[in-house]
CSV table of C-alpha atoms in Angstrom, one decimal:
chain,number,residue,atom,x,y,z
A,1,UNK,CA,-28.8,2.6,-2.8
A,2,UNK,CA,-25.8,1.4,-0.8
A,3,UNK,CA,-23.4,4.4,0.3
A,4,UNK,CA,-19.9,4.6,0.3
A,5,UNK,CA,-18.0,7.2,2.3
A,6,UNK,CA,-15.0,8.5,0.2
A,7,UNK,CA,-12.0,9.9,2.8
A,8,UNK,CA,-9.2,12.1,0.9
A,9,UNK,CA,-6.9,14.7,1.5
A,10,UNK,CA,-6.0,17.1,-1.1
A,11,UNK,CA,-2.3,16.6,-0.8
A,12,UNK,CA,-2.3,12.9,-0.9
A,13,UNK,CA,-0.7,11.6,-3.9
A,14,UNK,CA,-2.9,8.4,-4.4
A,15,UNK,CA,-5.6,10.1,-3.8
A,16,UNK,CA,-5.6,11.9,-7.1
A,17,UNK,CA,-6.5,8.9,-9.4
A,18,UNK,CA,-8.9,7.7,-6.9
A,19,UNK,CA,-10.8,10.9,-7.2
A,20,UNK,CA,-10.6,10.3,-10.8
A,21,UNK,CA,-12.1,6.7,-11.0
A,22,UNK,CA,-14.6,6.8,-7.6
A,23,UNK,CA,-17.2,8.6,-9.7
A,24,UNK,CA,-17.9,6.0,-12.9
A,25,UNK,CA,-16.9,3.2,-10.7
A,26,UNK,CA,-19.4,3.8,-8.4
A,27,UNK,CA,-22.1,4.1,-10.8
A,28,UNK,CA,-21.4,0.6,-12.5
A,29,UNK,CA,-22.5,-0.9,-9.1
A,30,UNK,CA,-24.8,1.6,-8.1
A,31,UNK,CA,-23.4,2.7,-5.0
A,32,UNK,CA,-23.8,6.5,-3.9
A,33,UNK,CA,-20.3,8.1,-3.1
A,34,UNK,CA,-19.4,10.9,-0.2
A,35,UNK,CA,-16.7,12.8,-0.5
A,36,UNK,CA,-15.7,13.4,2.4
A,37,UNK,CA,-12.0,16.3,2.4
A,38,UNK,CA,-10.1,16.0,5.5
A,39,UNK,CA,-7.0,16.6,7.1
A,40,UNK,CA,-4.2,13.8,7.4
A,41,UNK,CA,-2.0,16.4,8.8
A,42,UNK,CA,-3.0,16.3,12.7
A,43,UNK,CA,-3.7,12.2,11.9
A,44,UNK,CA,0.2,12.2,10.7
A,45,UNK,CA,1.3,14.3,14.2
A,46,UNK,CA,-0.8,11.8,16.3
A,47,UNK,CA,1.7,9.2,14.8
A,48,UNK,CA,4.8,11.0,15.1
A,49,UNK,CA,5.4,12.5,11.5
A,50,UNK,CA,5.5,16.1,11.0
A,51,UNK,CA,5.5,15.5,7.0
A,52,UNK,CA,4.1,12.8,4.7
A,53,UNK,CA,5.7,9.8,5.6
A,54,UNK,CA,6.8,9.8,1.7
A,55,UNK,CA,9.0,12.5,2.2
A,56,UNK,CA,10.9,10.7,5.6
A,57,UNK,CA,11.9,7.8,3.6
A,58,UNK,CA,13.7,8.6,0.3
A,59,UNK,CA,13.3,5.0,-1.0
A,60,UNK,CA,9.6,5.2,-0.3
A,61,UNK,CA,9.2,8.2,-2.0
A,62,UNK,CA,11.1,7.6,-5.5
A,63,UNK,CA,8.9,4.8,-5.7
A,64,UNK,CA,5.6,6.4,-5.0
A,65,UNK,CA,6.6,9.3,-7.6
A,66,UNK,CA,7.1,6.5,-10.6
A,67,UNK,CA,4.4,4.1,-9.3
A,68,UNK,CA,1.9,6.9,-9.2
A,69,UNK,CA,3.1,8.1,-13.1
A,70,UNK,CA,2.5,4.3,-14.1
A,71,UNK,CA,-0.7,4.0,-13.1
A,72,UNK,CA,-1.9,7.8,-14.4
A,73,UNK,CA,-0.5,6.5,-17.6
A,74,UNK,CA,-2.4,3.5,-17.5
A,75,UNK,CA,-5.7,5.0,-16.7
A,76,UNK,CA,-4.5,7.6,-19.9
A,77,UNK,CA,-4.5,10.8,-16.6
A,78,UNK,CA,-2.0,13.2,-17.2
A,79,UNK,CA,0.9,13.4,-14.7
A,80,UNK,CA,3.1,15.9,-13.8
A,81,UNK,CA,5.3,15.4,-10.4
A,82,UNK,CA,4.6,18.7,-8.9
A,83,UNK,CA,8.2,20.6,-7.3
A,84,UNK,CA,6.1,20.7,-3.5
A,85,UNK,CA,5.3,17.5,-1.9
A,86,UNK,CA,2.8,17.5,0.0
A,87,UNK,CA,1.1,20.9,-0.6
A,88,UNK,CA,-1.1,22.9,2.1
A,89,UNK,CA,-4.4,21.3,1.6
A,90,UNK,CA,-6.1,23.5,4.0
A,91,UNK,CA,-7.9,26.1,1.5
A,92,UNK,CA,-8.6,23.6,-0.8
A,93,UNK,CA,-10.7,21.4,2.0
A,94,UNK,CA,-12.8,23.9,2.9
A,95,UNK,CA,-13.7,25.5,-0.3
A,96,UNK,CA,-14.3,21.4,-1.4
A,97,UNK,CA,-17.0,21.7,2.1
A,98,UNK,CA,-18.6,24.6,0.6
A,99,UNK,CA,-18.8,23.2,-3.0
A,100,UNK,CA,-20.4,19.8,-1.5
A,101,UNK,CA,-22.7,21.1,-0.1
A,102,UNK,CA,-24.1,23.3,-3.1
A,103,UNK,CA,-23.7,21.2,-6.7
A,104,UNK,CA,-20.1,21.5,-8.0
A,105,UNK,CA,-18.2,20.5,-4.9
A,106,UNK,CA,-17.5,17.1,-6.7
A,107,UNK,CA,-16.0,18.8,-9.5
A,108,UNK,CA,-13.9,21.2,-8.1
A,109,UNK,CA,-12.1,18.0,-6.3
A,110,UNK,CA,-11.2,16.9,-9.6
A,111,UNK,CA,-10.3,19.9,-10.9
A,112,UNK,CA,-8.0,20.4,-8.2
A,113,UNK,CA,-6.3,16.9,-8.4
A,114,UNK,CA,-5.8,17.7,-11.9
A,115,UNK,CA,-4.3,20.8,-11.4
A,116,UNK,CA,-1.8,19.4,-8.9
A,117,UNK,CA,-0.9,16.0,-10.1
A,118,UNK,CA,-1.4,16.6,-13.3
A,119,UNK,CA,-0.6,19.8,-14.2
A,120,UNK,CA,2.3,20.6,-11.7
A,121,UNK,CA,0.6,23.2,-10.1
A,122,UNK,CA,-0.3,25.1,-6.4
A,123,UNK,CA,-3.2,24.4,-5.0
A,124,UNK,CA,-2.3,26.8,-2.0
A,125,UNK,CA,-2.9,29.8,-3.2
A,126,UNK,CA,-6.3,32.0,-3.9
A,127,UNK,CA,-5.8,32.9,-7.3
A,128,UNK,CA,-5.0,29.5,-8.9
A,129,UNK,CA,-8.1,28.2,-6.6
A,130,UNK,CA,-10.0,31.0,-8.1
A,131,UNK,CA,-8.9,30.0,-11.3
A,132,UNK,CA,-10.5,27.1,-11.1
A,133,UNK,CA,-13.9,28.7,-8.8
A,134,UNK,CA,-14.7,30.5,-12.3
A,135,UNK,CA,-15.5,27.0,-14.4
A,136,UNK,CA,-18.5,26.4,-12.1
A,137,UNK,CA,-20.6,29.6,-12.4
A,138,UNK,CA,-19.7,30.8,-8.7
A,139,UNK,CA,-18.0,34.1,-7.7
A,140,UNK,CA,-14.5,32.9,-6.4
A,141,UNK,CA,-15.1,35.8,-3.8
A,142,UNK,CA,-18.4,34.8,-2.2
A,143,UNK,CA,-16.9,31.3,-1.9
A,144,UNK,CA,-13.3,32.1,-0.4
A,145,UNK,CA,-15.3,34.0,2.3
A,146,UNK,CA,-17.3,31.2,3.2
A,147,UNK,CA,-14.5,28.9,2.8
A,148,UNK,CA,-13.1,31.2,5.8
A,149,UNK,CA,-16.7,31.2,7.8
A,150,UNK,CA,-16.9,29.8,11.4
A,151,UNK,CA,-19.2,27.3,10.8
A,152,UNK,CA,-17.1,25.9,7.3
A,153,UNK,CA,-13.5,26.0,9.5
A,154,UNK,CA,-15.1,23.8,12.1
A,155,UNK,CA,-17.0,21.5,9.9
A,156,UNK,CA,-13.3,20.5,8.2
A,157,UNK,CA,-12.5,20.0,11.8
A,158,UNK,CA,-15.4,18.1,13.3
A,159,UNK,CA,-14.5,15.9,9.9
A,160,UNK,CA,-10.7,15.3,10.4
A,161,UNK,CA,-12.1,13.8,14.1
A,162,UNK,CA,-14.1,11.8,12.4
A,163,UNK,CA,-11.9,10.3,9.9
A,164,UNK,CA,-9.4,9.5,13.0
A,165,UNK,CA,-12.4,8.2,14.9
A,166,UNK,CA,-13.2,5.9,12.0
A,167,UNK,CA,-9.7,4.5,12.6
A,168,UNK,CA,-8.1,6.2,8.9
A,169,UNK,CA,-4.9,6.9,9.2
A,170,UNK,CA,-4.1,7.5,5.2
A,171,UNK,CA,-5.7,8.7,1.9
A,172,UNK,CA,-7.2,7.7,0.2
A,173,UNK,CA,-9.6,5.5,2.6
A,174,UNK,CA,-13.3,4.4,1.9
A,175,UNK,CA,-15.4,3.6,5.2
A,176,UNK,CA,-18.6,1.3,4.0
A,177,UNK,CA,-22.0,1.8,6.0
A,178,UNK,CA,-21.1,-1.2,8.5
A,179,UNK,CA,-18.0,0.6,9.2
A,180,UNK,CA,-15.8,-1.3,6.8
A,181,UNK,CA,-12.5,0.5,6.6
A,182,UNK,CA,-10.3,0.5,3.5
A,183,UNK,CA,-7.1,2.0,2.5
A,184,UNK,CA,-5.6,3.3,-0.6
A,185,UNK,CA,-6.8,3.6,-4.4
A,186,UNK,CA,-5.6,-0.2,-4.8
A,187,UNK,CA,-8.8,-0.7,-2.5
A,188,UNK,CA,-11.6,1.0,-4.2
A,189,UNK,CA,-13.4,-1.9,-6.3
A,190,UNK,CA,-13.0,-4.5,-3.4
A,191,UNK,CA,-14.8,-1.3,-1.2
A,192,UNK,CA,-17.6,-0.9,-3.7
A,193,UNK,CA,-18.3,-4.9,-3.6
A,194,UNK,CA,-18.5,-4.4,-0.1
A,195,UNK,CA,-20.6,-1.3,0.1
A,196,UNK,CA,-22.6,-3.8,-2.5
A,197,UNK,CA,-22.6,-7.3,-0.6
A,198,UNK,CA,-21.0,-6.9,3.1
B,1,UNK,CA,10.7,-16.5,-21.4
B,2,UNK,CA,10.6,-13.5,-19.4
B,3,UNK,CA,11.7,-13.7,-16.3
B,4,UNK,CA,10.1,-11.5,-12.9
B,5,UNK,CA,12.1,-11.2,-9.6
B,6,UNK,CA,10.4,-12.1,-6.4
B,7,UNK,CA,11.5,-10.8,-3.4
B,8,UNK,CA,10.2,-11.4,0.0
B,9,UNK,CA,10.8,-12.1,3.8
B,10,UNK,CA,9.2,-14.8,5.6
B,11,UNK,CA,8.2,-12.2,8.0
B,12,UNK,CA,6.1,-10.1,5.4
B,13,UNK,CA,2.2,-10.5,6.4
B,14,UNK,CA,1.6,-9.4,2.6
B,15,UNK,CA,4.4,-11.8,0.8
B,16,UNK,CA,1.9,-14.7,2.5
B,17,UNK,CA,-1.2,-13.9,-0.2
B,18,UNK,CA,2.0,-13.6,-2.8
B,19,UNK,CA,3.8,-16.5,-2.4
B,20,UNK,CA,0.4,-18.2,-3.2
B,21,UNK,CA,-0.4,-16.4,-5.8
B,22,UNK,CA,2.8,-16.0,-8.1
B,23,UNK,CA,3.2,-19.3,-9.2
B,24,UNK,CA,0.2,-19.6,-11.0
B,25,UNK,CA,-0.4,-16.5,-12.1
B,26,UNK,CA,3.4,-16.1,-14.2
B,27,UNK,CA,2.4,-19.4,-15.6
B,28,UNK,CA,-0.6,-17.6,-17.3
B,29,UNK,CA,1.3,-15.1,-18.7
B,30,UNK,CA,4.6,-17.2,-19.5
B,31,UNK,CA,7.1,-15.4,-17.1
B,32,UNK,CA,9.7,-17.6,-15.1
B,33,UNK,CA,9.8,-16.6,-11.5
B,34,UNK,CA,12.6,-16.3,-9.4
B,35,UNK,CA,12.1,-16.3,-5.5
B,36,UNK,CA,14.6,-14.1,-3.7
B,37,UNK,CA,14.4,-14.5,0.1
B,38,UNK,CA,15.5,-11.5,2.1
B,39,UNK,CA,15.8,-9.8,5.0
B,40,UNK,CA,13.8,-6.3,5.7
B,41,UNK,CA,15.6,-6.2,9.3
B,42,UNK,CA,18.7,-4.4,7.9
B,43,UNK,CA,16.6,-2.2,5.7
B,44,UNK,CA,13.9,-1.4,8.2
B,45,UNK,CA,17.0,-0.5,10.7
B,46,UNK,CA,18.4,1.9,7.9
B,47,UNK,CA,15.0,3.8,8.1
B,48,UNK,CA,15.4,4.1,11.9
B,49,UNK,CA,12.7,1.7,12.6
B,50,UNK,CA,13.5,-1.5,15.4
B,51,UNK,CA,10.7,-3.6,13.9
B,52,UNK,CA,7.8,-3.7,11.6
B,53,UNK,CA,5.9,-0.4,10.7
B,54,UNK,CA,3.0,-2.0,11.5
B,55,UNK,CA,4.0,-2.3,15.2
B,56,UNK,CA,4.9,1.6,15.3
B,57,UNK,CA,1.5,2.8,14.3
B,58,UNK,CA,-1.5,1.1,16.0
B,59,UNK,CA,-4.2,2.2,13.8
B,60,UNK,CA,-2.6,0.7,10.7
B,61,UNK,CA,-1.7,-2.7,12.5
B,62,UNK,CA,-5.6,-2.9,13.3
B,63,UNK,CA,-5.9,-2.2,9.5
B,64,UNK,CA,-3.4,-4.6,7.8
B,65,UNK,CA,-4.7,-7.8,9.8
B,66,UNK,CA,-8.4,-7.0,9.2
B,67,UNK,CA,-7.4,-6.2,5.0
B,68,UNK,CA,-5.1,-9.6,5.6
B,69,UNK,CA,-8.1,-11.8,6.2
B,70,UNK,CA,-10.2,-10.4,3.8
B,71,UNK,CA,-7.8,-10.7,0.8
B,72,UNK,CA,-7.7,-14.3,2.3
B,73,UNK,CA,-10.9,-14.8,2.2
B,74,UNK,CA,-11.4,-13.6,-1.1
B,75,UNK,CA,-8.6,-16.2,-2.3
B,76,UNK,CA,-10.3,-18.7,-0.1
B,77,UNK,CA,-6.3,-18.8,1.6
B,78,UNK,CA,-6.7,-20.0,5.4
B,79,UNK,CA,-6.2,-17.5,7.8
B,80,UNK,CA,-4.9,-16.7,11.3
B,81,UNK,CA,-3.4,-14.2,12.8
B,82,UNK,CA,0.1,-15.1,14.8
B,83,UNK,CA,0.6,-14.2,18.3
B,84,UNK,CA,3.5,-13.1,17.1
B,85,UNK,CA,4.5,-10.3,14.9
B,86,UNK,CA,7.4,-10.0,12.9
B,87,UNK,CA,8.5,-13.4,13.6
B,88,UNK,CA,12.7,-13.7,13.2
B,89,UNK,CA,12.3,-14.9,9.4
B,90,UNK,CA,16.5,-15.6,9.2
B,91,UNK,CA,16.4,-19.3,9.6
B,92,UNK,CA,13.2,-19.8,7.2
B,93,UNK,CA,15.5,-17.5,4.6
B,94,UNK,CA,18.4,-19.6,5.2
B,95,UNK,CA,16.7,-22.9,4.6
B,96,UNK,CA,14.8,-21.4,1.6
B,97,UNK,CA,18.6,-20.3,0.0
B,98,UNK,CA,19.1,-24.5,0.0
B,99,UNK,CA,15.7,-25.6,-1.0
B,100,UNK,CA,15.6,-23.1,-3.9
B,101,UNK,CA,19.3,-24.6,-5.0
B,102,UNK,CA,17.8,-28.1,-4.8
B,103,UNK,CA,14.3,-28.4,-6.3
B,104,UNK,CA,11.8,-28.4,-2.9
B,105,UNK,CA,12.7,-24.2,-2.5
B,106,UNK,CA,9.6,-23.1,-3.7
B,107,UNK,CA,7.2,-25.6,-2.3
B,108,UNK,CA,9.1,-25.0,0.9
B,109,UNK,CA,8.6,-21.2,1.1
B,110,UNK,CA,4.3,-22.2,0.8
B,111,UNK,CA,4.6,-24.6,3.7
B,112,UNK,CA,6.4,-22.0,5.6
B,113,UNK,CA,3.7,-18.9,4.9
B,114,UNK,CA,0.9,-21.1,5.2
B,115,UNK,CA,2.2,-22.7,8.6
B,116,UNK,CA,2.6,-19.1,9.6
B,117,UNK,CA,-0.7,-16.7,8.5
B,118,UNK,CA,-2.6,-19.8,7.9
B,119,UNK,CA,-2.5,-21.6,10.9
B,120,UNK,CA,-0.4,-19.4,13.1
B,121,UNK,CA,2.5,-21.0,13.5
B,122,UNK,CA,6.3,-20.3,14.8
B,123,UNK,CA,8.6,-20.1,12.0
B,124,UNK,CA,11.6,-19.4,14.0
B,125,UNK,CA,12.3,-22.9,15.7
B,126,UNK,CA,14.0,-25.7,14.3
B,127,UNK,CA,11.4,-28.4,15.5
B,128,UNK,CA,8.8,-26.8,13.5
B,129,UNK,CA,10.9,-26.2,10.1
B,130,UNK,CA,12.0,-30.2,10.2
B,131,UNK,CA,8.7,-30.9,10.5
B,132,UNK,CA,8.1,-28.9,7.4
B,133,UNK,CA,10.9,-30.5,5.7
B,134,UNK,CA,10.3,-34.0,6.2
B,135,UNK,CA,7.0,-33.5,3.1
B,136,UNK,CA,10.2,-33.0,1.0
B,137,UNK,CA,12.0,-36.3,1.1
B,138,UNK,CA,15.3,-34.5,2.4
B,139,UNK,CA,16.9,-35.2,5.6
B,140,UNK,CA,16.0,-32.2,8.0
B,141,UNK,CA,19.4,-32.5,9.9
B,142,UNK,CA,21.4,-32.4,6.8
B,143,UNK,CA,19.2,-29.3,5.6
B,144,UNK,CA,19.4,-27.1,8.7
B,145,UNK,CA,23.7,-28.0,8.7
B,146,UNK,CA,23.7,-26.1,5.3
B,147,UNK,CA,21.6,-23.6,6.2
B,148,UNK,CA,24.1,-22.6,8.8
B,149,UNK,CA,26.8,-22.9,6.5
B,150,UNK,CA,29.3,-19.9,5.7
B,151,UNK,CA,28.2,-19.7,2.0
B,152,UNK,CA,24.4,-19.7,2.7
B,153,UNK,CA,25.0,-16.9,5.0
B,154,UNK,CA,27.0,-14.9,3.2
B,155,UNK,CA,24.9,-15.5,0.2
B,156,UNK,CA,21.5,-14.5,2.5
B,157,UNK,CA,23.6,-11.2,3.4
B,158,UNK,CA,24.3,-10.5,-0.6
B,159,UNK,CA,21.0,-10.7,-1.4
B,160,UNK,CA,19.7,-8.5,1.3
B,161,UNK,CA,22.6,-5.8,-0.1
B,162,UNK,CA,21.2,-6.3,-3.7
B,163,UNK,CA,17.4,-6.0,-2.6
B,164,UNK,CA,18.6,-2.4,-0.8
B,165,UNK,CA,20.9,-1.6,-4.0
B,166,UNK,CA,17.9,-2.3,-6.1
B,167,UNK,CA,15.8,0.1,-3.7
B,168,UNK,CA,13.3,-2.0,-2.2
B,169,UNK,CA,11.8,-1.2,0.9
B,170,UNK,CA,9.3,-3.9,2.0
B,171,UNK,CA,8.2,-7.0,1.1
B,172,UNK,CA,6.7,-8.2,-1.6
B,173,UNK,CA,8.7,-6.7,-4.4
B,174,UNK,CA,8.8,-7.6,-7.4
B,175,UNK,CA,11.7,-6.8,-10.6
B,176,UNK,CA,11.5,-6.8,-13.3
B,177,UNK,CA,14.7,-8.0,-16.0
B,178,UNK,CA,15.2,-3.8,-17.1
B,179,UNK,CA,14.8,-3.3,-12.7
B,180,UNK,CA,11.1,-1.6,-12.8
B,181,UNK,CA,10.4,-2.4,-9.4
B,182,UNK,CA,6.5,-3.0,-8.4
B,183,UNK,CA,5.8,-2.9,-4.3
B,184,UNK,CA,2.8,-5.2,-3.0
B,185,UNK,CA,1.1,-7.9,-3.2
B,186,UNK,CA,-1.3,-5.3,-5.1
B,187,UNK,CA,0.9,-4.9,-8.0
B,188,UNK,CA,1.8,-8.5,-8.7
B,189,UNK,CA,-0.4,-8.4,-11.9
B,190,UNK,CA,1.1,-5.3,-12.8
B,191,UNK,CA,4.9,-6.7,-12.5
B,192,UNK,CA,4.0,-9.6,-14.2
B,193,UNK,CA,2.7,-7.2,-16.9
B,194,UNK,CA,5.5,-5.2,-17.4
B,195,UNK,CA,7.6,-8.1,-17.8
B,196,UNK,CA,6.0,-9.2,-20.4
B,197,UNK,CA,5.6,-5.9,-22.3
B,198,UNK,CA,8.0,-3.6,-21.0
């Protein structure tokens, strides 16, 4: 089966219905999806920004805020803007690493896209994230410390290298097997034909 | 009939696949189109930037030409990239203010985005735009003495003010009658939705 590698960061705004419709989408074609977490943070400072480029252009961002509640209201996802744009995606990454690489790491992504775009919440803190550990049969303890291991902080940043090697410089971006590169939930279907037919 | 605002500046890379596209597609669906020429210049310089994005951040200027010629390709739209990018768009939008008063506007602003992504063309010199103009039976000396007329001017600066008073922020746009505004050649089916059914 033809793979696909699926690029996001946890505070990006579009990436939250794309994490929503990757899965399903996917299948239709018969394409295997990666989720791959990383970190558009040291990607933004290579480029000059110290925030999401959202929150430098007040035009930009009004826009993105009702754009994104049009299209979570026609893909029927709830949508709540939350008060913190973007939020610290760093726990969230590496607990996603963990999950991925035991059986509910897919999951938790969308749980967490839920709980921040669609319910308003913090995705920051431990006790909301382990909150949300407790719906997948794991002990929100055993992961947090792994989430903080060694080998799980330098995976996330062996990844982020990657993504900026790969030449992403947003989220969500899909990266095909022959290196195609494609930004933004807009691109997803046009990716997965790719991934399908080059 | 509905009617769907259609904003653009001959410099847009994206308003190229647009242009081509909107005709047609607001036929379909019964929406009357109206093509507003602008200028991003003012409102990129409002943002702090002296020129594109695109030319500020490497990685996505690599992006957007590659995504460029594949959304061509998948129109079957010729492609090539300019030497050239932005190209001044100001006399293109002038000229396009006269046309769209006569009855060759429209037809005009195709010639002009196809002589510039499709075959890489200058759109900033007058010996190119007469050429242009003589497919539309008017008299290319006559044509460029309006363009530089007081009222065209002032009339290309008052819709650059209403584009920024509507909050648009790059090209293509698209508004709708009760001033939802869509962003990207991306969202052209959506616009054309909403003006339809609200």
């Amino acid at each position: 089966m033809p793979a696909l590698d699926f690029w996001f960061d946890f505070a990006s705004s579009y990436s939250y219905p794309a994490v929503m419709r990757i899965a399903p989408l996917a299948a239709t074609v018969s394409v295997t999806v990666r989720f791959r977490p990383f970190l558009l943070g040291p990607i933004f400072k290579a480029q000059g920004w110290n925030t999401s480029p959202f929150n430098l252009y007040p035009a930009k961002n009004r826009y993105m805020w009702r754009d994104l509640e049009r299209l979570c209201a026609n893909l029927s996802l709830p949508f709540r803007q939350p008060d913190t744009f973007p939020q610290p995606s760093l726990l969230a990454a590496r607990i996603a690493l963990v999950g991925l690489a035991e059986n509910w790491g897919e999951e938790f992504c969308r749980a967490v896209f839920r709980a921040e775009f669609g319910e308003a919440g913090r995705i920051d803190d431990t006790a909301t994230i382990s909150r949300l550990l407790t719906r997948f049969g794991v002990d929100p303890g055993d992961v947090l410390a792994k989430a903080q291991s060694d080998p799980i902080k330098a995976r996330l940043r062996e990844e982020t290298r990657d993504a900026q090697r790969l030449g992403i410089f947003g989220a969500p971006s899909f990266v095909t097997e022959d290196r195609e590169l494609f930004w933004g939930n807009d691109r997803l279907e046009q990716a997965l034909a790719w991934a399908v037919d080059g």
